Amino acid sequence: MPKYEEISAAKRAERDSKIPAEFRITVPEDDDNLLELPRACGIFTDQELSITEDHDSVALLEAIRDGRFSCLDVVTAFCKRAAVAQQALNCLTEIFFDQAYERARFLDDHFKRTGKPIGPLHGLPIALKDSINVAGVDSTIGVTAFAFKPEPKNSIIVDMLLDLGAVMYVKTNVPQSMMVPDTENFCFGRTRNPRSKHLTAAGSSGGLGALVGFRGAPAGIGTDVGGSVREAVTKTIPAYCNGVYGVKPSSGVLPYHYLKGYLTEGAEMIGILCVNGVIAVSLRDCDLLLRANAEAEPWLYDPGCAYLPWDPSPLPSRPLVFGVISKDHETHLLPPLKRVLDEACSKLKAAGHELVEIELYKSDELASNASNFFQIEGATALDLARSETGEPYTEAVQKGGLYPCKPGTIWDLFRYTTTRAELQLDWLRYWASTAKKTASGRPIDVILCPPQSGLPRPHDTLIRSHFSRVFNVLDYPAAIVQCGKVDLVKDSVDLPAPRSALDERVQSTFTPEKRERYRDFPIALQLVGQRQMEAKLMEVASVFESCVTAQ
C-alpha cells in the first residue's frame, strides 16, 4: 500500500472513532435524496429535530437567551446531526464533540451565574472549513502529508468567534489543492450532495456547504478566493449547490491570519486575496455573523482587517436600482435559471424598483488575471507535500486546468498586479457610468446576476463560469440568495443552439433524460456590491429576498 493510502486509512479511522456509538446509523445505499434521513434514522428526540430543522442561528440565539434551550441542548443536537451527516455525506475531516460539550457547559454556567451571555453568538455552533486552524487539531486541507500534525494555535477568526460566544465542534472536507469544484481528496475521499448522489457538493468549501445543507450546522465559516463560498475556481457553488445562503465579503472584513494554505507561505498575502466568508441556512444568519464580526472590531484582532464599522445607515427612500447581468459571452442560461431570474426581475419591477441591463464587463481579462495569479506559485508547496507521501494529483485537479504548472517570475507578479489594478479602476468607472442609464441619474446600487449558467453539475463535469471569480479579482462582496426551485413543467423546454463548446457542456447537464434529478432543486441568484460595502449589500439583499419570495 502506498504511503499516502496508509495515512488516509489511519486518518479516516481516527475521525470515525470520534463518532459516539449512540450516534451511529445505517445509511440506505439506494437512497438519492438524504435530507429526510435524520427523521427516518430514529436517533433524534423531537427537541433535537426542532433545534436543527426549525431554527436558524438568529432563532437559536433568541431561544438560548430566553431559556427555552440551553447551550448544551443546542450543541448536542448539532453534534448528533453532524455525525449523521458525516455517515451519509462524508463531509467532515475533524470531530471534537467533547471540547464542544465542555464549552457549552461553561457557557451555560456563565449564563446561570450572571444572567448575561458571553457575547452575541453565545452558544451558537459554528462549523469550520478544514483550512481554518483549531489548536491541537489537524488542518490536512485534503493532503495526506499534513495528517497527524496538529496545529499549534487557532486561526485569528476562531479566537474572535470564541470571544463572541460561539462553539466550534467540526471541520469540513475540501478538494486537494482547494482550487477545483469537486470536494474530493486522497485523505478523506469525496463529499456527496445531500440532495442527489449524482450531483457535486462543489468546492472548495463543499464539505461545509453539504453539512449546512443537511442542517448539520446552522452556519459555518469557509474561504473564497475564486468563488469557494459561492462557488469554486472552476465554478460550482457550495452555497448554490446545497440550497443554502453564502456571502463572500471583500478583503479586510473578516480576520484571515493563521489559516492553513496549499501555497508557499506568504503567497496568499499577495495577488487575489483569499477571504473568509459565511455559509448559513438563512440570509439573516449571514447578516448576523457579518454584523457581529464588525461590532467585535476585527481590526484589533488582525492587522489585515480594515477599520470598517458596520454602517447602520438606512437605504435611501427611493427605488433601488439593480444592474442586471443576464448573459455572458459564451453560454446561455439553462431554462430554470433564466426563468427564476426573469421572475425575480418582474417582482422587483412590481415593487417599484428600477432595473437596468449591464454587461459582464471585461470578463475575459478578469478571468485571465485570476488564473495568472492562481498559477504564479506553480503549485510548488503542494507538489512538495505530495512528494512526501507519493500522493498523486486527483483527477479533478488534473482536469482543472491550473495544476501542474510552471511558476512565474517576480516580473510576472508585477505585471499581473498592474493589470489587476487597471481592471479594478476600469470597473470603478464602469459602475459610475451606469448613472447614465438610470431614471434617477444615480449609479446602480447592486448587481443582480446568476451564480453560474447552469444547475449543480454531475460529478467530474468541470464547467467554468464567468459569473464568479471576476468579483474576486475586483474584491467586490457577493451574496447567494435562494429565490426559487426547478419546475419541470415550466422548465422542460427546448434548449437553444449552443454558442460554444462550454455551452455544450452546460447543456449536457440538462438533457431530457437528466432533468428528473433536478426536480424541485433550489435555485439561487447572486447579488454583488461595491468593495467593502457589505452593510449596504446585506440591506439590499434583505429587500431583494422579501420581494422575490413574496407570493
Coordinates of C-alpha atoms in Angstrom, one line a residue:
M1 CA 0.0 0.0 0.0
P2 CA 1.4 3.4 -0.9
K3 CA 2.3 5.7 2.0
Y4 CA -0.5 8.1 1.2
E5 CA -3.1 5.3 1.3
E6 CA -1.8 4.1 4.7
I7 CA -2.1 7.6 6.1
S8 CA -5.5 8.0 4.7
A9 CA -6.8 4.8 6.2
A10 CA -5.4 5.7 9.6
K11 CA -6.8 9.3 9.4
R12 CA -10.3 8.1 8.4
A13 CA -10.2 5.6 11.2
E14 CA -9.2 8.3 13.7
R15 CA -12.1 10.5 12.6
D16 CA -14.7 7.8 12.5
S17 CA -13.7 6.7 16.0
K18 CA -14.9 10.0 17.3
I19 CA -18.5 9.4 16.4
P20 CA -20.2 8.0 19.5
A21 CA -21.9 4.6 19.2
E22 CA -25.3 6.2 20.0
F23 CA -24.9 8.5 17.0
R24 CA -24.2 5.7 14.5
I25 CA -26.8 4.8 11.9
T26 CA -27.3 2.6 8.8
V27 CA -27.3 4.7 5.6
P28 CA -29.6 3.3 2.9
E29 CA -27.4 2.5 -0.1
D30 CA -30.0 3.2 -2.7
D31 CA -31.4 6.5 -1.4
D32 CA -30.7 9.5 -3.6
N33 CA -32.1 12.4 -1.6
L34 CA -30.9 12.1 2.0
L35 CA -32.5 15.1 3.6
E36 CA -35.1 13.0 5.3
L37 CA -32.6 10.7 6.8
P38 CA -32.3 12.4 10.2
R39 CA -36.1 11.9 10.8
A40 CA -36.0 8.4 9.4
C41 CA -33.0 7.1 11.3
G42 CA -34.7 7.2 14.7
I43 CA -31.9 8.5 16.9
F44 CA -33.2 12.1 17.4
T45 CA -35.6 13.4 20.0
D46 CA -38.4 15.7 19.0
Q47 CA -36.5 18.6 20.6
E48 CA -33.3 17.8 18.7
L49 CA -35.2 17.7 15.4
S50 CA -36.8 21.1 16.2
I51 CA -33.5 22.6 17.2
T52 CA -31.8 21.5 13.9
E53 CA -34.7 22.0 11.5
D54 CA -37.0 24.7 12.8
H55 CA -34.5 27.3 13.8
D56 CA -31.8 29.4 12.1
S57 CA -29.0 31.0 14.0
V58 CA -31.0 34.1 14.9
A59 CA -33.8 32.0 16.4
L60 CA -31.5 29.7 18.2
L61 CA -29.7 32.6 19.9
E62 CA -33.1 34.0 21.0
A63 CA -34.2 30.6 22.4
I64 CA -30.9 30.3 24.4
R65 CA -31.3 33.8 25.8
D66 CA -35.0 33.2 26.6
G67 CA -34.1 29.9 28.4
R68 CA -36.0 27.7 26.1
F69 CA -32.8 25.8 25.1
S70 CA -29.6 25.5 26.9
C71 CA -26.3 25.8 25.0
L72 CA -25.7 22.1 25.8
D73 CA -29.1 21.2 24.2
V74 CA -28.2 23.1 21.0
V75 CA -24.6 21.8 20.8
T76 CA -25.6 18.2 21.4
A77 CA -28.3 18.4 18.7
F78 CA -25.9 19.7 16.1
C79 CA -23.1 17.3 17.1
K80 CA -25.5 14.4 16.6
R81 CA -26.8 15.8 13.3
A82 CA -23.2 16.4 12.1
A83 CA -22.4 12.8 12.9
V84 CA -25.3 11.6 10.8
A85 CA -24.2 14.0 8.0
Q86 CA -20.7 12.5 8.1
Q87 CA -22.0 9.0 7.8
A88 CA -24.3 9.9 4.9
L89 CA -22.2 12.5 3.0
N90 CA -18.6 12.1 4.1
C91 CA -18.4 15.8 4.8
L92 CA -16.2 16.1 7.9
T93 CA -12.5 15.9 8.5
E94 CA -12.2 16.6 12.2
I95 CA -14.6 15.9 15.0
F96 CA -14.1 17.4 18.5
F97 CA -17.5 17.0 20.2
D98 CA -16.0 16.6 23.7
Q99 CA -14.5 20.1 23.5
A100 CA -17.8 21.4 22.3
Y101 CA -19.7 19.9 25.2
E102 CA -17.2 21.3 27.6
R103 CA -17.5 24.7 26.0
A104 CA -21.4 24.5 26.1
R105 CA -21.4 23.7 29.8
F106 CA -19.1 26.6 30.5
L107 CA -21.4 29.0 28.6
D108 CA -24.5 27.6 30.4
D109 CA -22.8 28.0 33.8
H110 CA -21.8 31.6 33.0
F111 CA -25.3 32.5 31.9
K112 CA -26.8 30.9 35.0
R113 CA -24.4 32.8 37.3
T114 CA -24.5 36.2 35.6
G115 CA -27.8 36.2 33.7
K116 CA -25.8 37.5 30.7
P117 CA -24.4 35.9 27.6
I118 CA -20.7 35.8 26.8
G119 CA -21.4 37.6 23.5
P120 CA -23.8 38.0 20.6
L121 CA -23.1 34.4 19.4
H122 CA -23.4 32.8 22.9
G123 CA -23.9 29.1 22.4
L124 CA -24.1 29.1 18.6
P125 CA -22.4 26.0 17.0
I126 CA -20.3 27.1 14.0
A127 CA -18.6 24.7 11.6
L128 CA -15.3 25.4 10.1
K129 CA -13.7 24.7 6.7
D130 CA -10.7 22.4 7.2
S131 CA -8.2 25.2 6.4
I132 CA -9.2 27.2 9.5
N133 CA -6.9 26.2 12.3
V134 CA -8.1 25.0 15.7
A135 CA -5.3 24.5 18.2
G136 CA -4.5 20.8 18.8
V137 CA -6.4 19.7 15.7
D138 CA -5.1 18.8 12.2
S139 CA -5.6 21.0 9.1
T140 CA -5.0 18.4 6.4
I141 CA -6.6 20.6 3.7
G142 CA -7.0 17.4 1.6
V143 CA -3.3 16.4 1.6
T144 CA -2.2 13.3 3.4
A145 CA 1.3 14.8 4.3
F146 CA -0.5 17.2 6.7
A147 CA -2.3 14.5 8.6
F148 CA -1.4 13.8 12.2
K149 CA 0.3 17.2 12.6
P150 CA -1.9 19.2 14.9
E151 CA -1.9 23.0 14.5
P152 CA -0.2 24.8 17.4
K153 CA -2.7 27.8 17.6
N154 CA -6.1 28.9 16.5
S155 CA -6.7 31.0 13.4
I156 CA -7.5 34.6 14.4
I157 CA -11.1 34.2 13.3
V158 CA -11.5 31.3 15.7
D159 CA -10.2 33.4 18.7
M160 CA -12.7 36.1 17.7
L161 CA -15.6 33.7 17.4
L162 CA -14.8 32.3 20.8
D163 CA -14.8 35.8 22.3
L164 CA -18.2 36.3 20.7
G165 CA -19.6 33.2 22.5
A166 CA -19.6 30.7 19.6
V167 CA -18.9 26.9 19.9
M168 CA -16.6 25.1 17.4
Y169 CA -17.2 21.3 17.0
V170 CA -16.3 20.1 13.5
K171 CA -14.1 20.9 10.5
T172 CA -15.2 20.1 6.9
N173 CA -13.8 18.5 3.8
V174 CA -12.1 20.3 0.9
P175 CA -10.7 19.3 -2.5
Q176 CA -7.0 18.5 -3.0
S177 CA -5.4 22.0 -3.7
M178 CA -8.7 23.7 -2.7
M179 CA -8.8 25.0 -6.3
V180 CA -11.2 22.6 -8.0
P181 CA -15.0 22.3 -8.0
D182 CA -15.4 18.8 -6.6
T183 CA -14.7 18.2 -2.9
E184 CA -12.6 15.1 -3.2
N185 CA -9.1 14.2 -2.0
F186 CA -6.9 11.1 -1.2
C187 CA -7.1 11.7 2.5
F188 CA -10.8 11.6 3.1
G189 CA -12.4 10.8 -0.2
R190 CA -15.4 12.5 -1.9
T191 CA -18.2 14.5 -0.2
R192 CA -21.6 14.0 -1.8
N193 CA -24.5 16.4 -2.2
P194 CA -27.3 15.7 0.3
R195 CA -30.0 16.1 -2.4
S196 CA -28.5 13.8 -5.0
K197 CA -25.8 11.3 -5.3
H198 CA -25.4 12.2 -8.9
L199 CA -24.5 15.9 -8.2
T200 CA -21.5 17.5 -6.8
A201 CA -21.4 19.2 -3.3
A202 CA -19.0 21.7 -5.0
G203 CA -15.8 23.2 -3.7
S204 CA -13.7 24.2 -2.2
S205 CA -16.0 24.7 0.7
G206 CA -18.0 21.7 -0.4
G207 CA -17.9 19.8 2.9
L208 CA -19.2 22.9 4.7
G209 CA -21.9 23.5 2.1
A210 CA -23.1 19.9 2.3
L211 CA -23.1 20.0 6.1
V212 CA -25.1 23.2 6.3
G213 CA -27.5 22.0 3.6
F214 CA -28.1 18.9 5.6
R215 CA -28.7 21.0 8.7
G216 CA -25.7 19.6 10.4
A217 CA -24.7 23.1 11.2
P218 CA -26.7 26.4 11.3
A219 CA -23.8 28.3 9.9
G220 CA -20.1 28.0 9.1
I221 CA -17.0 29.8 8.0
G222 CA -15.4 29.0 4.7
T223 CA -12.9 30.7 2.4
D224 CA -13.2 32.2 -1.0
V225 CA -10.5 33.2 -3.5
G226 CA -12.3 32.3 -6.7
G227 CA -15.8 31.7 -5.5
S228 CA -15.3 28.9 -3.0
V229 CA -18.0 30.1 -0.6
R230 CA -20.3 31.0 -3.5
E231 CA -18.5 28.7 -6.0
A232 CA -15.1 27.3 -6.8
V233 CA -12.5 28.4 -9.3
T234 CA -13.9 26.1 -11.9
K235 CA -17.3 27.2 -10.9
T236 CA -19.5 25.0 -8.8
I237 CA -21.1 26.6 -5.8
P238 CA -21.2 25.2 -2.3
A239 CA -24.0 27.6 -1.2
Y240 CA -25.7 27.3 -4.6
C241 CA -25.3 23.5 -4.9
N242 CA -26.5 22.8 -1.4
G243 CA -29.6 25.1 -1.3
V244 CA -28.2 27.5 1.4
Y245 CA -27.0 31.1 1.6
G246 CA -23.5 32.4 1.3
V247 CA -21.6 35.7 1.5
K248 CA -18.2 36.5 0.2
P249 CA -17.0 39.7 1.8
S250 CA -14.2 42.0 0.5
S251 CA -10.7 41.5 1.8
G252 CA -10.1 43.2 5.1
V253 CA -13.6 42.4 6.6
L254 CA -13.2 39.0 8.3
P255 CA -9.9 38.0 10.0
Y256 CA -7.8 35.8 7.9
H257 CA -4.4 35.3 9.7
Y258 CA -3.1 31.8 10.6
L259 CA -5.1 29.8 8.1
K260 CA -3.6 26.7 6.5
G261 CA -3.0 27.1 2.8
Y262 CA -1.7 25.0 -0.1
L263 CA 0.6 27.7 -1.3
T264 CA 4.2 28.5 -0.3
E265 CA 4.0 30.5 2.9
G266 CA 3.4 34.2 2.1
A267 CA 1.9 33.6 -1.3
E268 CA -1.7 34.2 -0.1
M269 CA -0.7 37.6 1.2
I270 CA -0.3 39.0 -2.4
G271 CA -2.3 38.9 -5.6
I272 CA -6.0 38.0 -5.3
L273 CA -6.6 37.8 -1.6
C274 CA -8.4 34.8 -0.2
V275 CA -11.1 35.8 2.3
N276 CA -13.1 34.1 5.0
G277 CA -16.8 34.1 4.2
V278 CA -20.1 32.8 5.6
I279 CA -22.4 29.9 4.7
A280 CA -25.7 29.7 6.6
V281 CA -29.3 28.4 6.4
S282 CA -30.8 31.9 6.1
L283 CA -29.8 35.3 4.8
R284 CA -30.4 36.9 8.2
D285 CA -27.9 34.5 9.7
C286 CA -25.3 35.8 7.2
D287 CA -26.1 39.3 8.2
L288 CA -25.9 38.3 11.9
L289 CA -22.4 36.9 11.5
L290 CA -21.0 39.7 9.4
R291 CA -22.5 42.3 11.8
A292 CA -21.2 40.5 14.9
N293 CA -17.8 40.4 13.3
A294 CA -17.8 44.2 12.6
E295 CA -19.0 45.0 16.1
A296 CA -16.2 42.9 17.5
E297 CA -13.7 45.3 15.9
P298 CA -11.7 42.7 14.0
W299 CA -9.0 45.3 13.1
L300 CA -8.0 44.9 16.8
Y301 CA -7.5 41.1 16.2
D302 CA -6.0 41.0 12.8
P303 CA -3.7 43.7 11.2
G304 CA -5.1 42.6 7.8
C305 CA -8.6 43.9 8.7
A306 CA -9.6 47.4 7.8
Y307 CA -11.4 49.8 10.1
L308 CA -14.9 49.1 8.8
P309 CA -17.6 49.7 11.5
W310 CA -20.9 48.3 10.4
D311 CA -22.8 51.1 8.7
P312 CA -26.3 51.2 10.1
S313 CA -27.5 53.9 7.6
P314 CA -30.9 53.1 6.2
L315 CA -31.3 52.7 2.4
P316 CA -32.4 55.8 0.6
S317 CA -36.1 56.3 0.3
R318 CA -36.1 55.9 -3.4
P319 CA -36.4 52.9 -5.7
L320 CA -33.3 50.7 -5.6
V321 CA -31.5 50.2 -8.9
F322 CA -30.4 46.7 -9.8
G323 CA -27.8 46.3 -12.6
V324 CA -28.9 43.0 -14.2
I325 CA -26.3 40.8 -15.9
S326 CA -28.3 38.1 -17.7
K327 CA -25.7 36.6 -20.0
D328 CA -22.0 36.1 -20.7
H329 CA -20.3 35.8 -24.0
E330 CA -20.1 32.0 -24.1
T331 CA -23.2 30.4 -22.7
H332 CA -26.9 30.5 -22.4
L333 CA -28.6 30.3 -19.0
L334 CA -30.3 27.0 -18.5
P335 CA -34.1 27.3 -18.5
P336 CA -34.7 27.1 -14.7
L337 CA -32.1 29.8 -14.1
K338 CA -33.4 32.1 -16.8
R339 CA -37.0 31.7 -15.5
V340 CA -36.1 32.4 -11.9
L341 CA -34.0 35.4 -12.9
D342 CA -36.9 36.7 -15.1
E343 CA -39.4 36.2 -12.3
A344 CA -37.2 38.0 -9.8
C345 CA -36.9 40.9 -12.2
S346 CA -40.6 41.1 -12.7
K347 CA -41.2 41.1 -8.9
L348 CA -38.6 43.8 -8.4
K349 CA -40.3 46.0 -11.0
A350 CA -43.7 45.4 -9.5
A351 CA -42.3 46.6 -6.1
G352 CA -41.2 49.8 -7.7
H353 CA -37.5 49.1 -8.1
E354 CA -35.6 50.0 -11.2
L355 CA -33.6 47.5 -13.4
V356 CA -31.1 48.3 -16.0
E357 CA -29.2 45.9 -18.2
I358 CA -25.4 46.0 -17.8
E359 CA -22.7 43.7 -19.2
L360 CA -20.2 41.4 -17.5
Y361 CA -17.6 44.0 -18.3
K362 CA -14.1 42.8 -19.3
S363 CA -14.9 39.3 -18.0
D364 CA -12.2 37.6 -20.2
E365 CA -9.5 39.9 -18.9
L366 CA -10.6 39.4 -15.3
A367 CA -10.8 35.6 -15.6
S368 CA -7.4 35.5 -17.2
N369 CA -5.9 37.7 -14.5
A370 CA -7.3 35.4 -11.8
S371 CA -5.8 32.3 -13.5
N372 CA -2.4 34.0 -13.8
F373 CA -2.3 34.8 -10.1
F374 CA -3.5 31.3 -9.1
Q375 CA -0.7 29.7 -11.1
I376 CA 2.2 32.0 -10.3
E377 CA 3.4 30.0 -7.3
G378 CA 3.5 26.9 -9.6
A379 CA 2.0 24.6 -7.1
T380 CA 5.4 24.4 -5.5
A381 CA 4.3 23.8 -1.9
L382 CA 1.5 21.4 -3.0
D383 CA 4.0 19.3 -5.0
L384 CA 6.5 19.2 -2.2
A385 CA 3.8 17.9 0.2
R386 CA 2.6 15.3 -2.3
S387 CA 6.1 14.1 -2.8
E388 CA 6.4 13.3 0.9
T389 CA 3.8 10.5 0.7
G390 CA 3.8 9.7 -3.1
E391 CA 0.3 11.2 -3.4
P392 CA -0.8 11.8 -7.0
Y393 CA -3.0 14.6 -8.2
T394 CA -6.7 13.8 -8.1
E395 CA -8.4 13.6 -11.4
A396 CA -10.3 16.8 -10.7
V397 CA -7.0 18.7 -10.2
Q398 CA -5.6 17.2 -13.4
K399 CA -8.6 18.2 -15.4
G400 CA -9.0 21.6 -13.7
G401 CA -6.5 23.4 -15.9
L402 CA -4.5 25.1 -13.2
Y403 CA -2.0 22.4 -12.0
P404 CA 0.6 21.2 -12.7
C405 CA 2.1 24.4 -14.0
K406 CA 5.4 26.3 -14.1
P407 CA 5.9 29.1 -11.5
G408 CA 6.0 32.6 -12.7
T409 CA 8.7 35.3 -12.0
I410 CA 8.7 38.4 -9.9
W411 CA 8.3 40.3 -13.1
D412 CA 5.1 38.3 -13.9
L413 CA 3.8 39.2 -10.4
F414 CA 4.4 42.9 -11.0
R415 CA 2.7 42.7 -14.4
Y416 CA -0.3 40.8 -13.1
T417 CA -0.7 43.2 -10.2
T418 CA -0.6 46.2 -12.5
T419 CA -3.2 44.6 -14.8
R420 CA -5.5 43.9 -11.8
A421 CA -5.3 47.5 -10.6
E422 CA -6.2 48.7 -14.0
L423 CA -9.1 46.3 -14.2
Q424 CA -10.4 47.5 -10.8
L425 CA -10.1 51.1 -12.0
D426 CA -11.9 50.3 -15.2
W427 CA -14.8 48.7 -13.2
L428 CA -15.0 51.5 -10.8
R429 CA -15.6 53.9 -13.7
Y430 CA -17.9 51.4 -15.4
W431 CA -20.1 51.2 -12.2
A432 CA -20.2 55.0 -12.0
S433 CA -21.2 55.2 -15.7
T434 CA -24.4 53.2 -15.0
A435 CA -25.8 56.5 -13.8
K436 CA -26.4 57.4 -17.4
K437 CA -28.8 54.6 -17.7
T438 CA -31.0 55.1 -14.6
A439 CA -34.0 57.3 -14.2
S440 CA -32.6 58.9 -11.1
G441 CA -29.3 59.7 -12.6
R442 CA -27.5 57.8 -9.9
P443 CA -25.4 54.6 -10.3
I444 CA -26.8 51.1 -9.7
D445 CA -27.0 50.0 -6.1
V446 CA -26.0 46.4 -6.7
I447 CA -25.6 43.9 -9.5
L448 CA -28.1 41.0 -9.9
C449 CA -26.8 38.0 -11.8
P450 CA -26.9 34.2 -11.8
P451 CA -24.2 32.4 -9.9
Q452 CA -23.4 30.4 -13.0
S453 CA -25.0 29.5 -16.3
G454 CA -26.2 26.0 -15.2
L455 CA -27.5 24.0 -12.3
P456 CA -25.3 22.0 -9.9
R457 CA -23.1 19.7 -12.0
P458 CA -22.8 16.0 -12.1
H459 CA -19.6 14.7 -10.5
D460 CA -16.4 15.3 -12.6
T461 CA -18.1 17.5 -15.1
L462 CA -15.9 20.5 -15.0
I463 CA -17.7 23.7 -16.1
R464 CA -16.3 27.1 -15.6
S465 CA -18.5 30.2 -15.1
H466 CA -17.9 33.8 -15.9
F467 CA -20.2 35.0 -13.0
S468 CA -17.9 34.4 -10.1
R469 CA -14.2 34.9 -9.9
V470 CA -14.3 38.2 -11.7
F471 CA -15.7 39.6 -8.5
N472 CA -12.8 38.1 -6.5
V473 CA -10.4 40.0 -8.8
L474 CA -12.4 43.1 -8.2
D475 CA -12.6 42.4 -4.5
Y476 CA -16.4 43.0 -4.5
P477 CA -18.6 41.4 -1.9
A478 CA -21.2 38.9 -3.2
A479 CA -24.2 37.1 -1.7
I480 CA -26.0 34.0 -2.7
V481 CA -29.8 34.3 -2.1
Q482 CA -32.3 31.4 -2.5
C483 CA -35.0 32.5 -4.9
G484 CA -37.0 29.5 -6.2
K485 CA -36.7 26.0 -7.4
V486 CA -36.7 23.9 -10.6
D487 CA -40.2 23.4 -12.0
L488 CA -40.0 20.6 -14.6
V489 CA -43.4 21.6 -16.1
K490 CA -42.2 25.2 -16.8
D491 CA -38.5 24.4 -17.4
S492 CA -38.7 21.4 -19.7
V493 CA -38.3 23.5 -22.8
D494 CA -36.1 23.0 -25.9
L495 CA -32.6 24.3 -25.4
P496 CA -31.2 26.8 -27.9
A497 CA -28.3 26.0 -30.2
P498 CA -25.1 26.1 -28.1
R499 CA -22.9 29.1 -28.5
S500 CA -19.6 27.3 -27.7
A501 CA -18.0 24.1 -26.5
L502 CA -18.5 25.4 -23.0
D503 CA -22.2 25.9 -23.7
E504 CA -22.5 22.3 -24.9
R505 CA -21.1 21.1 -21.6
V506 CA -23.6 23.3 -19.7
Q507 CA -26.5 22.0 -21.8
S508 CA -25.3 18.4 -21.4
T509 CA -26.3 18.5 -17.7
F510 CA -29.9 19.3 -18.5
T511 CA -30.8 16.9 -21.3
P512 CA -34.3 15.4 -21.1
E513 CA -33.1 12.2 -19.6
K514 CA -31.2 14.0 -16.8
R515 CA -33.8 16.6 -15.8
E516 CA -35.6 14.4 -13.3
R517 CA -32.6 14.6 -10.9
Y518 CA -33.2 18.3 -10.6
R519 CA -36.9 18.2 -9.7
D520 CA -37.6 20.8 -7.1
F521 CA -33.9 21.6 -6.8
P522 CA -33.4 25.0 -5.1
I523 CA -32.2 27.9 -7.3
A524 CA -30.3 30.9 -6.1
L525 CA -29.3 34.2 -7.6
Q526 CA -26.2 36.4 -6.8
L527 CA -26.1 40.0 -5.6
V528 CA -22.8 41.9 -5.9
G529 CA -21.9 45.1 -4.2
Q530 CA -19.0 47.5 -4.3
R531 CA -15.8 46.9 -2.4
Q532 CA -16.2 46.9 1.4
M533 CA -19.8 47.9 1.2
E534 CA -21.0 44.7 2.9
A535 CA -23.6 46.5 5.1
K536 CA -25.3 48.1 2.1
L537 CA -25.2 44.8 0.2
M538 CA -26.9 43.0 3.1
E539 CA -29.6 45.7 3.4
V540 CA -30.3 45.4 -0.3
A541 CA -30.2 41.6 -0.2
S542 CA -32.9 41.7 2.5
V543 CA -35.1 43.9 0.4
F544 CA -34.5 41.7 -2.6
E545 CA -35.3 38.5 -0.7
S546 CA -38.6 40.0 0.6
C547 CA -39.6 40.9 -3.0
V548 CA -38.7 37.7 -4.8
T549 CA -40.1 35.3 -2.1
A550 CA -43.4 37.2 -1.8
Q551 CA -46.4 35.3 -3.2

